[in-house]
Amino acid sequence: MAYTVPFVNPREHYRRYQAELEAAMIGALAQGDLIMRGQLREFEQNLARFVGCRHVVGVASGYHALHLSLLAAGVGPGDEVVTVAHTFVATISAIVNCGASPVLVDVRDDYDMDCGALEAAITPRTRAVLPVHLNGRVSDMAAIGDICSRRGLLIIEDAAQAIGATFGGRQAGTFGRAGCFSFFPFKILGGFGDGGAVATDDEAIALAIRRLRYNGEDRDTGEYHYHGFSALLDNVQAAVLDVKLRHLPSWIEHRRRIAQRYTAALAGVGDLRLPPADDADRRDIFQNYVIRTSRRDALRAHLRSSGIETLVHWPKPVWEHLGLRLGEHRLPNTEAICREVISLPMSAETTDRDVELAAAAIRGFFGD
Ligand SMILES: Cc1ncc(COP(=O)(O)O)c(C=O)c1O
């Protein structure tokens, strides 16, 4: 159906940046620059400068960023990796596909890892912790960093949803041994297909990922060091992302302003719980604007019939997908969040009018 207020608006997005994007894409294609050429290197350098790290390695997706980071850090069979249950399945699949065991812990009301649960989940086999900066807000990296340094654990960050978000002035993706970004089309920095990157200060990790993404080959010597993967970030995608990176700061500002408008319009309505506010440490980039209500499914149906498109991230706890064989869990916050969350329209193209329409429909639903 055609929504009056779409969740995202890729056509309008393309229209706005068409000239710049086509110049970059056609430039790469016309020169025959398809694989590991200047566009990829330039994007990696520009992103490293933006994030404030020494190395960025472009890969085929956010999933690959996580998988290859864990492999490069030596995580493998017999190791446990602690992460949150309330995340996209790729976070967990990356751990499983290294041969390691994911240990799922609950989140707090603000969707961030419960650090008490993290401490309790650590065993002699725990090798790494994988915090997820969900919805565009960085995890409590002071507390997680403190636990990991006391217990000798590696941190790999899932920053797929949080490029440009900060904690204590530091960028998401710079707290761990490696930080993993996704350029899936509807991410804040989205390509025209799958894409991802790893940020790291660790030369050895960067080198290993450069090899792993290219079937294990060292490009300088031709030596195959591992059984690797075909997992490059394509040159044309890199050229697109380099154009978009220049606009990222203004898109972050836009999303923060849209989020403020939602918050002003929805405060005190029904039983709604709004996203956590920024605190002294955090600057949220609002990849998603997520609200909670005990009447989620009815609200979603009402918004749909009012022409407002929404999404639910995610309607059932990941371990209830039995094919994933994650075992049984009892994680009350994760379970409640899956029942209650709904994500409102949010993108660089979301307008004030979109917010007004969505907020009016929500207030109408609650009889406010
Ligand atoms: C939290 C989280 N982790 C990992 C991923 C995986 O990224 P990709 O879709 O680029 O593989 C995503 C995005 O979809 C995500 O939202």
CSV table of C-alpha atoms in Angstrom, one decimal, residues 7 86 107-112 133-137 161 255 258-260 262-263 266 271-277 284-293 296 299 303 310-315 333-334 336-347 362:
chain,number,residue,atom,x,y,z
A,7,PHE,CA,9.0,4.7,7.1
A,86,HIS,CA,17.7,-7.9,21.9
A,107,VAL,CA,19.0,-5.6,28.3
A,108,ARG,CA,17.9,-2.7,30.5
A,109,ASP,CA,14.9,-0.5,29.8
A,110,ASP,CA,17.0,1.7,27.6
A,111,TYR,CA,17.9,-1.3,25.3
A,112,ASP,CA,21.5,-1.3,26.5
A,133,HIS,CA,24.7,0.2,20.1
A,134,LEU,CA,21.1,-0.2,19.3
A,135,ASN,CA,18.9,2.3,17.6
A,136,GLY,CA,21.8,4.8,17.3
A,137,ARG,CA,22.7,5.1,21.0
A,161,GLN,CA,23.2,1.2,13.9
A,255,ARG,CA,17.3,13.0,12.8
A,258,ILE,CA,13.0,15.0,14.2
A,259,ALA,CA,13.4,12.9,17.3
A,260,GLN,CA,13.0,16.1,19.5
A,262,TYR,CA,8.4,13.4,18.2
A,263,THR,CA,9.3,13.6,21.8
A,266,LEU,CA,4.2,12.4,22.3
A,271,ASP,CA,1.1,4.6,28.3
A,272,LEU,CA,3.8,5.5,25.8
A,273,ARG,CA,7.4,5.2,26.8
A,274,LEU,CA,9.7,7.3,24.6
A,275,PRO,CA,13.3,6.7,23.8
A,276,PRO,CA,15.9,7.4,26.5
A,277,ALA,CA,17.0,11.0,26.5
A,284,ASP,CA,22.2,9.6,20.0
A,285,ILE,CA,21.9,9.5,16.2
A,286,PHE,CA,18.4,8.0,16.1
A,287,GLN,CA,18.9,5.3,13.6
A,288,ASN,CA,15.5,4.4,14.9
A,289,TYR,CA,12.9,6.3,17.0
A,290,VAL,CA,11.4,3.5,19.1
A,291,ILE,CA,8.5,3.9,21.4
A,292,ARG,CA,6.8,1.3,23.7
A,293,THR,CA,3.2,0.6,24.6
A,296,ARG,CA,1.6,-2.1,20.4
A,299,LEU,CA,-1.5,0.9,17.6
A,303,LEU,CA,-1.3,3.7,12.2
A,310,THR,CA,6.0,1.6,11.1
A,311,LEU,CA,8.3,-1.3,11.8
A,312,VAL,CA,8.8,-3.6,14.7
A,313,HIS,CA,12.4,-4.4,15.7
A,314,TRP,CA,11.8,-7.3,16.6
A,315,PRO,CA,8.5,-9.0,17.3
A,333,ASN,CA,13.1,-7.2,29.6
A,334,THR,CA,13.9,-8.6,26.2
A,336,ALA,CA,8.6,-7.3,27.2
A,337,ILE,CA,10.5,-5.2,24.6
A,338,CYS,CA,9.6,-7.6,21.8
A,339,ARG,CA,5.9,-7.3,22.8
A,340,GLU,CA,5.9,-3.5,23.2
A,341,VAL,CA,8.2,-1.7,20.7
A,342,ILE,CA,7.3,0.0,17.5
A,343,SER,CA,9.6,2.2,15.4
A,344,LEU,CA,8.2,5.4,13.9
A,345,PRO,CA,9.1,6.8,10.5
A,346,MET,CA,12.7,8.2,10.6
A,347,SER,CA,15.1,9.1,7.9
A,362,ILE,CA,-1.0,8.2,17.8
